[in-house]
Amino acid sequence: MKQTNLTAAMFGHLAALRAKMAICGAYEKREEPTLKSVAEAIDKIAGTFEQYKQANDARLEAIKAGKSTSDYDAKLAAMDERIAQLDEMKSQLEKMETKLARPGAQAGGKEEGESREAAEYRGAFVSWLRAPTDAGRQQRCAQARAALEARQAAEAASGLEIRATQTTTTTGAAGGYAVPEVIERSILRLSVDISPIRQIATVRTVGSTDYKELVDIGGAGFEWVGETDARAQTNTPDLVEVQPTFGMASAKPQASEESLDDMFFNVEDWLISSASEAIAQGEGAAFVLGNGVKKPTGILAGPAPVATGDATRAFGTLQFFASGAAAAMPASADIFLDIVYSLRARYRSNANWLTNKVVLAALRKYKDSTGQYLWQPAMTAGQPSSFLGYSIVEAEDMPTVAANAFPLAFGDFREGYLITDKVGMRMTRDEITTPGFVKFYVRKRTGGKLRNTQAIKLLKIAA
């Protein structure tokens, strides 16, 4: 009888736990996508695009016949939205698969290469997150941090090569701790998944906001000589200094005190997810439009773009191609071909289109001279859709179509744009301003600037 009651109680607790985990998204709940689910998303995108092409062809015929296209326009708009949703679903499934495949992806998993001291500090840090005012947890966190710094100092003294890591500049009692390196890397890694510019730009970790980089823009001399001929002195390469502008990127994820007290609440995953999403969204806008004042200088925020080519244009200034209409996209695809082939071959091999979803919808309607659509859906897992054979990266912060706007960029952004992350991420907690909740103020210094303006071209909405 007692055994029966015990079993019933166990099942009751298990049912309650499952219900609780289903309600709160921050609790451990993993739905592992399969390759089949990604393949199904790809098939649905392809099928919807076939319907899209048929509707657009009918719209074009109606235009030729002088008939109304309002019904077709509405149908195409709905299918644009459907394709965008399916494409987002595909991307999310692929990201989940990648995350689950990584070592240490499961909660509490020890990452490969993480030292014992680093793992102990991470554990103490996560424990402190649950009870920031607990003196014992503060002490354990400080002791674990001191042990980690002692190991790093010993490795440096012995001549071992170690990565640059953050150092503690305030005490736990004062409310500040350095974010453990593994958690910091996870936040940055997830930010890459969210931030489209981080996916395609050059990203460097630096030790100072005074970081400068020399960019070779060509000019090195060359000559052919015989085996015994005298060697004339050739020109030296032209080097230009690029210095990113920095700002403090910060996030303030908030959790209830009740959830932090709950042993089933995965506070580490919650902090990584919340902080990375907030930081990535803020960074995304700055990497496109940031004015360089206490923030990165965005791709479109440099000197006013001009129409002149690489040979005569000043370094640091982007080249644009006019759409041919004062407030509309180009009437034909010819201008896009001009943009593509204005880029040097070494940049075209790694080039992408960068635009927002509104312009992306317009690109789906373009055809070549044989009637073939130039936009194509991704047909394999891990690949984005393409236009003229080049991948499209969607960035919601890119301008929309308007007079004198630059809604579309094309180029090798790894060569063209530089993102710099100053080593070290810090966090301060606040359990006072909002009773019943604890806020975690996570911050890091990030910079950005155009690196090589010969590697990126723009479409300008202008006649």
Coordinates of C-alpha atoms in Angstrom, one line a residue:
M1 CA 0.0 0.0 0.0
K2 CA 2.8 2.3 1.0
Q3 CA 4.6 1.4 -2.3
T4 CA 1.5 2.2 -4.3
N5 CA 1.1 5.6 -2.6
L6 CA 4.8 6.4 -3.1
T7 CA 4.5 5.5 -6.8
A8 CA 1.4 7.6 -7.2
A9 CA 3.2 10.5 -5.5
M10 CA 6.2 10.2 -7.8
F11 CA 4.0 10.2 -10.9
G12 CA 2.1 13.2 -9.5
H13 CA 5.4 15.2 -9.0
L14 CA 6.6 14.2 -12.4
A15 CA 3.4 15.4 -14.1
A16 CA 3.6 18.7 -12.2
L17 CA 7.2 19.2 -13.2
R18 CA 6.4 18.5 -16.9
A19 CA 3.5 21.0 -16.8
K20 CA 5.8 23.6 -15.2
M21 CA 8.5 23.0 -17.8
A22 CA 6.0 23.4 -20.6
I23 CA 4.7 26.7 -19.3
C24 CA 8.1 28.5 -18.8
G25 CA 10.2 28.7 -22.0
A26 CA 13.4 29.3 -19.9
Y27 CA 13.2 25.9 -18.4
E28 CA 14.9 22.9 -20.0
K29 CA 12.7 21.9 -22.9
R30 CA 14.4 20.6 -26.0
E31 CA 12.6 19.7 -29.2
E32 CA 15.3 18.3 -31.4
P33 CA 14.6 19.0 -35.1
T34 CA 15.5 16.4 -37.7
L35 CA 16.9 16.7 -41.1
K36 CA 13.5 15.8 -42.3
S37 CA 11.9 18.9 -40.8
V38 CA 14.5 21.1 -42.5
A39 CA 13.9 19.3 -45.8
E40 CA 10.1 19.8 -45.4
A41 CA 10.7 23.5 -44.9
I42 CA 12.8 23.6 -48.1
D43 CA 10.1 21.7 -50.0
K44 CA 7.4 24.1 -48.8
I45 CA 9.5 27.2 -49.8
A46 CA 10.1 25.7 -53.3
G47 CA 6.4 24.8 -53.7
T48 CA 5.3 28.3 -52.6
F49 CA 7.7 29.9 -55.0
E50 CA 6.3 27.9 -57.9
Q51 CA 2.9 29.3 -57.1
Y52 CA 4.5 32.7 -56.7
K53 CA 6.0 32.6 -60.2
Q54 CA 2.6 31.6 -61.7
A55 CA 0.8 34.4 -59.9
N56 CA 3.5 37.0 -61.0
D57 CA 3.4 35.8 -64.6
A58 CA -0.3 36.3 -64.6
R59 CA 0.2 39.8 -63.1
L60 CA 2.6 40.7 -65.9
E61 CA 0.1 39.5 -68.5
A62 CA -2.6 41.6 -66.8
I63 CA -0.4 44.6 -67.0
K64 CA 0.2 44.1 -70.7
A65 CA -3.6 43.7 -71.3
G66 CA -4.3 46.9 -69.3
K67 CA -6.2 45.1 -66.6
S68 CA -6.2 45.5 -62.9
T69 CA -3.6 43.7 -60.9
S70 CA -4.9 44.3 -57.4
D71 CA -5.9 40.6 -56.9
Y72 CA -2.5 39.4 -58.0
D73 CA -0.7 42.0 -55.9
A74 CA -2.6 40.8 -52.8
K75 CA -1.8 37.2 -53.6
L76 CA 1.9 37.9 -54.1
A77 CA 2.1 39.9 -50.9
A78 CA 0.6 37.0 -49.0
M79 CA 3.0 34.5 -50.6
D80 CA 6.0 36.8 -49.9
E81 CA 5.0 36.7 -46.2
R82 CA 4.6 32.9 -46.4
I83 CA 8.0 32.4 -48.0
A84 CA 9.6 34.7 -45.4
Q85 CA 8.0 32.7 -42.6
L86 CA 9.1 29.4 -44.1
D87 CA 12.7 30.7 -44.6
E88 CA 12.8 31.9 -41.0
M89 CA 11.5 28.5 -39.8
K90 CA 14.3 26.8 -41.9
S91 CA 16.9 29.0 -40.3
Q92 CA 15.7 28.4 -36.8
L93 CA 15.7 24.6 -37.3
E94 CA 19.3 24.7 -38.7
K95 CA 20.5 26.8 -35.8
M96 CA 18.9 24.4 -33.3
E97 CA 20.6 21.5 -34.9
T98 CA 23.9 23.3 -34.8
K99 CA 23.5 24.1 -31.1
L100 CA 22.5 20.6 -30.2
A101 CA 25.5 19.2 -32.1
R102 CA 28.0 21.4 -30.2
P103 CA 30.0 19.9 -27.3
G104 CA 28.6 21.2 -24.0
A105 CA 25.2 22.0 -25.6
Q106 CA 23.3 20.3 -22.8
A107 CA 22.7 22.2 -19.6
G108 CA 25.7 22.3 -17.4
G109 CA 27.9 20.5 -19.9
K110 CA 31.6 21.1 -19.6
E111 CA 33.0 22.7 -22.7
E112 CA 36.0 21.1 -24.4
G113 CA 39.3 22.9 -23.3
E114 CA 37.7 24.5 -20.2
S115 CA 40.1 24.2 -17.3
R116 CA 39.0 22.9 -13.9
E117 CA 39.4 26.5 -12.4
A118 CA 37.3 28.0 -15.2
A119 CA 34.6 25.4 -14.8
E120 CA 34.6 26.0 -11.0
Y121 CA 34.3 29.7 -11.5
R122 CA 31.5 29.3 -14.0
G123 CA 29.6 27.1 -11.4
A124 CA 30.1 29.6 -8.7
F125 CA 29.0 32.4 -10.9
V126 CA 25.8 30.7 -11.9
S127 CA 25.1 29.9 -8.2
W128 CA 25.7 33.6 -7.4
L129 CA 23.2 34.5 -10.1
R130 CA 20.4 32.7 -8.2
A131 CA 21.1 34.5 -4.9
P132 CA 23.2 37.7 -5.6
T133 CA 23.0 39.0 -2.0
D134 CA 24.1 35.7 -0.4
A135 CA 27.4 36.4 1.3
G136 CA 28.5 32.8 1.0
R137 CA 27.9 32.6 -2.7
Q138 CA 29.7 36.0 -3.2
Q139 CA 32.7 34.6 -1.3
R140 CA 32.8 31.4 -3.3
C141 CA 32.5 33.3 -6.5
A142 CA 35.4 35.6 -5.5
Q143 CA 37.5 32.7 -4.4
A144 CA 36.9 30.7 -7.6
R145 CA 37.8 33.8 -9.7
A146 CA 41.0 34.3 -7.7
A147 CA 41.9 30.7 -8.3
L148 CA 41.3 31.1 -12.0
E149 CA 43.4 34.3 -12.2
A150 CA 46.2 32.5 -10.3
R151 CA 46.2 29.7 -12.9
Q152 CA 46.3 32.2 -15.7
A153 CA 49.2 34.1 -14.1
A154 CA 51.1 30.8 -13.6
E155 CA 50.6 29.8 -17.2
A156 CA 51.8 33.3 -18.3
A157 CA 54.9 33.0 -16.1
S158 CA 55.7 29.6 -17.5
G159 CA 55.6 30.9 -21.0
L160 CA 52.5 29.0 -22.0
E161 CA 50.4 30.8 -24.7
I162 CA 47.0 31.6 -23.3
R163 CA 44.0 33.6 -24.6
A164 CA 43.4 37.1 -23.4
T165 CA 40.8 37.0 -20.8
Q166 CA 38.8 39.4 -18.7
T167 CA 40.0 40.5 -15.3
T168 CA 37.9 41.4 -12.3
T169 CA 38.0 45.2 -11.5
T170 CA 35.3 45.3 -8.8
T171 CA 34.2 42.9 -6.0
G172 CA 31.2 40.8 -5.9
A173 CA 29.9 42.7 -2.9
A174 CA 29.9 45.8 -5.0
G175 CA 27.7 44.1 -7.5
G176 CA 30.1 43.3 -10.3
Y177 CA 31.6 40.1 -11.6
A178 CA 33.4 39.3 -14.8
V179 CA 31.3 37.0 -16.9
P180 CA 33.0 33.6 -17.2
E181 CA 34.7 33.1 -20.5
V182 CA 32.6 30.1 -21.5
I183 CA 29.4 32.0 -20.9
E184 CA 30.8 35.1 -22.7
R185 CA 31.7 33.0 -25.7
S186 CA 28.3 31.5 -25.7
I187 CA 26.7 34.9 -25.7
L188 CA 28.9 36.1 -28.6
R189 CA 28.3 32.8 -30.5
L190 CA 24.5 33.1 -30.2
S191 CA 24.8 36.8 -31.1
V192 CA 26.4 35.7 -34.4
D193 CA 23.3 33.5 -35.0
I194 CA 21.0 36.5 -34.5
S195 CA 23.0 39.3 -35.9
P196 CA 23.3 39.1 -39.7
I197 CA 26.3 41.5 -40.0
R198 CA 28.3 39.4 -37.5
Q199 CA 27.7 36.4 -39.8
I200 CA 29.4 38.0 -42.8
A201 CA 31.9 40.6 -41.4
T202 CA 35.4 40.2 -40.0
V203 CA 35.2 40.0 -36.2
R204 CA 38.3 40.5 -34.1
T205 CA 38.7 40.3 -30.3
V206 CA 41.0 43.1 -29.1
G207 CA 42.6 44.1 -25.9
S208 CA 42.1 47.9 -26.2
T209 CA 39.7 50.4 -27.8
D210 CA 42.7 52.0 -29.4
Y211 CA 42.9 49.1 -31.9
K212 CA 44.0 50.1 -35.4
E213 CA 44.3 48.0 -38.5
L214 CA 46.3 48.6 -41.7
V215 CA 44.4 47.7 -44.9
D216 CA 46.4 47.0 -48.1
I217 CA 44.5 48.7 -51.0
G218 CA 47.0 47.6 -53.7
G219 CA 49.7 49.5 -55.4
A220 CA 52.6 47.1 -54.9
G221 CA 54.9 47.1 -57.9
F222 CA 55.6 44.1 -60.1
E223 CA 58.0 43.2 -63.0
W224 CA 59.3 40.3 -65.0
V225 CA 63.0 39.8 -65.0
G226 CA 65.5 37.3 -66.4
E227 CA 67.7 35.1 -64.2
T228 CA 70.7 37.4 -64.3
D229 CA 68.9 40.7 -64.9
A230 CA 69.1 43.6 -62.4
R231 CA 66.1 44.0 -60.1
A232 CA 64.6 47.5 -60.2
Q233 CA 62.9 48.7 -57.0
T234 CA 59.1 48.3 -57.3
N235 CA 56.4 50.4 -55.6
T236 CA 55.5 49.5 -52.0
P237 CA 51.9 48.6 -51.2
D238 CA 49.4 51.3 -50.3
L239 CA 48.4 50.9 -46.7
V240 CA 45.5 52.7 -45.1
E241 CA 44.8 52.8 -41.3
V242 CA 41.4 51.9 -40.1
Q243 CA 40.3 52.5 -36.5
P244 CA 36.9 51.3 -35.4
T245 CA 34.7 53.5 -33.2
F246 CA 33.6 51.8 -29.9
G247 CA 30.6 51.9 -27.7
M248 CA 29.2 50.0 -24.8
A249 CA 26.7 47.3 -25.8
S250 CA 24.5 46.4 -22.9
A251 CA 21.5 44.2 -22.0
K252 CA 19.3 44.1 -18.9
P253 CA 17.7 40.6 -18.8
Q254 CA 15.2 40.3 -15.9
A255 CA 14.1 37.2 -14.0
S256 CA 11.7 36.8 -11.1
E257 CA 13.2 35.9 -7.7
E258 CA 10.9 32.8 -7.7
S259 CA 12.3 31.5 -10.9
L260 CA 15.9 32.0 -9.6
D261 CA 15.0 30.0 -6.5
D262 CA 13.7 27.1 -8.6
M263 CA 16.3 24.3 -9.1
F264 CA 14.8 23.4 -12.5
F265 CA 15.3 26.9 -13.9
N266 CA 18.3 26.8 -16.2
V267 CA 19.7 30.2 -15.3
E268 CA 22.9 29.9 -17.4
D269 CA 20.9 29.2 -20.6
W270 CA 18.4 31.9 -19.8
L271 CA 21.2 34.5 -19.3
I272 CA 23.0 33.5 -22.5
S273 CA 19.8 33.6 -24.5
S274 CA 18.4 36.9 -23.1
A275 CA 21.6 38.8 -23.2
S276 CA 22.7 37.6 -26.6
E277 CA 19.3 38.5 -28.2
A278 CA 19.2 42.0 -26.7
I279 CA 22.8 42.8 -27.6
A280 CA 22.5 41.4 -31.1
Q281 CA 19.5 43.5 -31.9
G282 CA 21.2 46.7 -30.7
E283 CA 24.4 45.9 -32.5
G284 CA 22.5 45.1 -35.7
A285 CA 21.3 48.7 -36.0
A286 CA 24.7 50.2 -35.2
F287 CA 26.5 48.0 -37.7
V288 CA 24.3 49.4 -40.5
L289 CA 23.5 52.9 -39.4
G290 CA 25.6 53.7 -36.3
N291 CA 27.0 57.3 -36.4
G292 CA 30.2 56.4 -34.6
V293 CA 29.3 58.5 -31.5
K294 CA 29.6 56.1 -28.5
K295 CA 28.8 53.3 -30.9
P296 CA 30.2 51.5 -34.0
T297 CA 30.3 53.4 -37.3
G298 CA 27.8 51.6 -39.6
I299 CA 28.2 50.4 -43.2
L300 CA 26.0 53.2 -44.5
A301 CA 27.3 55.9 -42.0
G302 CA 30.6 56.8 -43.6
P303 CA 31.3 59.6 -46.1
A304 CA 28.5 60.2 -48.6
P305 CA 28.7 57.4 -51.3
V306 CA 29.6 58.6 -54.9
A307 CA 29.1 57.2 -58.4
T308 CA 32.8 57.1 -59.3
G309 CA 34.7 53.8 -59.7
D310 CA 37.5 52.4 -57.6
A311 CA 40.3 54.0 -59.7
T312 CA 39.2 57.6 -58.9
R313 CA 37.1 57.3 -55.7
A314 CA 38.7 58.2 -52.4
F315 CA 39.4 55.3 -50.1
G316 CA 36.8 55.2 -47.3
T317 CA 33.9 56.1 -49.6
L318 CA 31.5 53.6 -51.1
Q319 CA 30.3 53.5 -54.7
F320 CA 26.6 53.6 -55.6
F321 CA 24.6 52.7 -58.7
A322 CA 21.4 54.6 -59.3
S323 CA 18.1 52.7 -59.6
G324 CA 17.0 54.8 -62.5
A325 CA 13.8 55.9 -60.7
A326 CA 13.4 58.7 -58.2
A327 CA 11.6 56.7 -55.6
A328 CA 11.4 53.1 -56.9
M329 CA 13.4 50.0 -57.5
P330 CA 15.0 49.5 -61.0
A331 CA 12.6 48.7 -63.9
S332 CA 14.9 45.9 -65.0
A333 CA 17.6 43.7 -63.6
D334 CA 20.4 45.2 -65.7
I335 CA 21.5 47.5 -62.9
F336 CA 22.0 44.5 -60.6
L337 CA 24.4 43.0 -63.1
D338 CA 26.3 46.3 -63.2
I339 CA 26.6 46.2 -59.5
V340 CA 27.9 42.6 -59.4
Y341 CA 30.5 43.1 -62.1
S342 CA 31.7 46.4 -60.8
L343 CA 33.1 44.4 -57.9
R344 CA 36.6 42.9 -58.4
A345 CA 36.7 39.2 -59.0
R346 CA 38.5 38.5 -55.7
Y347 CA 35.6 40.1 -53.8
R348 CA 32.9 38.6 -55.9
S349 CA 33.9 35.1 -54.9
N350 CA 32.8 35.8 -51.3
A351 CA 30.0 38.3 -52.0
N352 CA 26.5 38.5 -50.6
W353 CA 23.5 40.8 -51.0
L354 CA 22.4 42.7 -47.9
T355 CA 18.9 44.0 -47.7
N356 CA 15.6 44.0 -45.8
K357 CA 12.5 41.8 -46.3
V358 CA 10.6 44.5 -48.3
V359 CA 13.4 44.8 -50.9
L360 CA 13.8 41.0 -50.8
A361 CA 10.2 40.7 -51.8
A362 CA 10.8 43.0 -54.8
L363 CA 13.8 41.0 -55.9
R364 CA 11.7 37.9 -56.2
K365 CA 9.9 39.5 -59.2
Y366 CA 12.9 40.1 -61.4
K367 CA 13.5 37.9 -64.5
D368 CA 16.4 37.6 -67.0
S369 CA 16.1 38.1 -70.8
T370 CA 14.9 34.5 -71.2
G371 CA 12.1 34.8 -68.6
Q372 CA 14.0 32.9 -65.8
Y373 CA 13.5 34.2 -62.3
L374 CA 16.7 35.6 -60.8
W375 CA 15.7 34.9 -57.2
Q376 CA 16.0 31.3 -56.2
P377 CA 15.0 29.6 -52.9
A378 CA 17.6 27.6 -51.0
M379 CA 17.4 24.0 -52.1
T380 CA 19.8 22.5 -49.5
A381 CA 20.1 22.7 -45.8
G382 CA 22.4 25.4 -44.5
Q383 CA 22.2 27.6 -47.6
P384 CA 20.2 30.9 -47.9
S385 CA 18.2 32.0 -50.9
S386 CA 20.1 33.7 -53.7
F387 CA 19.7 36.4 -56.3
L388 CA 21.8 36.2 -59.5
G389 CA 23.6 33.3 -57.9
Y390 CA 24.7 35.2 -54.8
S391 CA 23.4 34.6 -51.3
I392 CA 21.0 37.1 -49.7
V393 CA 21.5 38.1 -46.1
E394 CA 18.4 39.8 -44.5
A395 CA 19.1 42.7 -42.2
E396 CA 15.9 44.5 -40.9
D397 CA 17.9 47.7 -40.2
M398 CA 18.7 48.3 -43.9
P399 CA 16.7 51.2 -45.3
T400 CA 13.5 50.7 -47.2
V401 CA 12.9 52.0 -50.7
A402 CA 12.7 55.8 -50.7
A403 CA 14.2 58.7 -52.5
N404 CA 18.0 58.8 -52.1
A405 CA 18.0 55.8 -49.8
F406 CA 20.5 52.9 -50.0
P407 CA 18.3 49.8 -49.5
L408 CA 20.6 47.2 -51.0
A409 CA 24.3 46.5 -50.6
F410 CA 26.4 43.9 -52.4
G411 CA 30.0 42.8 -51.7
D412 CA 32.5 40.8 -49.7
F413 CA 31.6 42.1 -46.2
R414 CA 34.3 40.0 -44.5
E415 CA 36.8 42.2 -46.4
G416 CA 34.7 45.3 -46.3
Y417 CA 33.5 45.7 -42.7
L418 CA 35.3 45.2 -39.4
I419 CA 33.7 44.4 -36.0
T420 CA 35.9 44.5 -32.9
D421 CA 35.0 43.1 -29.5
K422 CA 37.1 44.3 -26.5
V423 CA 38.0 41.3 -24.5
G424 CA 36.0 40.9 -21.3
M425 CA 32.2 41.1 -20.5
R426 CA 31.0 42.3 -17.2
M427 CA 27.8 42.0 -15.3
T428 CA 26.1 43.8 -12.4
R429 CA 22.9 42.7 -10.6
D430 CA 20.0 44.8 -9.4
E431 CA 17.3 43.4 -7.1
I432 CA 16.2 46.8 -5.8
T433 CA 14.5 48.8 -8.6
T434 CA 11.8 46.3 -9.4
P435 CA 10.6 44.4 -6.3
G436 CA 10.3 40.6 -6.9
F437 CA 12.6 40.7 -9.8
V438 CA 16.4 40.6 -10.3
K439 CA 17.9 42.5 -13.3
F440 CA 21.3 41.6 -14.7
Y441 CA 23.2 44.4 -16.4
V442 CA 25.5 42.7 -18.9
R443 CA 27.8 44.9 -20.9
K444 CA 30.8 44.8 -23.3
R445 CA 32.6 47.2 -25.6
T446 CA 32.1 46.7 -29.3
G447 CA 33.4 48.7 -32.3
G448 CA 32.9 48.7 -36.0
K449 CA 33.9 50.5 -39.2
L450 CA 34.2 50.1 -42.9
R451 CA 37.4 48.2 -43.6
N452 CA 37.8 48.2 -47.4
T453 CA 35.3 50.3 -49.4
Q454 CA 36.4 48.7 -52.7
A455 CA 34.7 45.5 -51.5
I456 CA 31.1 46.8 -51.1
K457 CA 28.8 48.4 -53.6
L458 CA 25.4 50.1 -53.0
L459 CA 22.1 50.6 -54.9
K460 CA 20.8 54.1 -54.5
I461 CA 17.1 55.0 -55.1
A462 CA 17.6 57.9 -57.6
A463 CA 16.9 58.7 -61.2

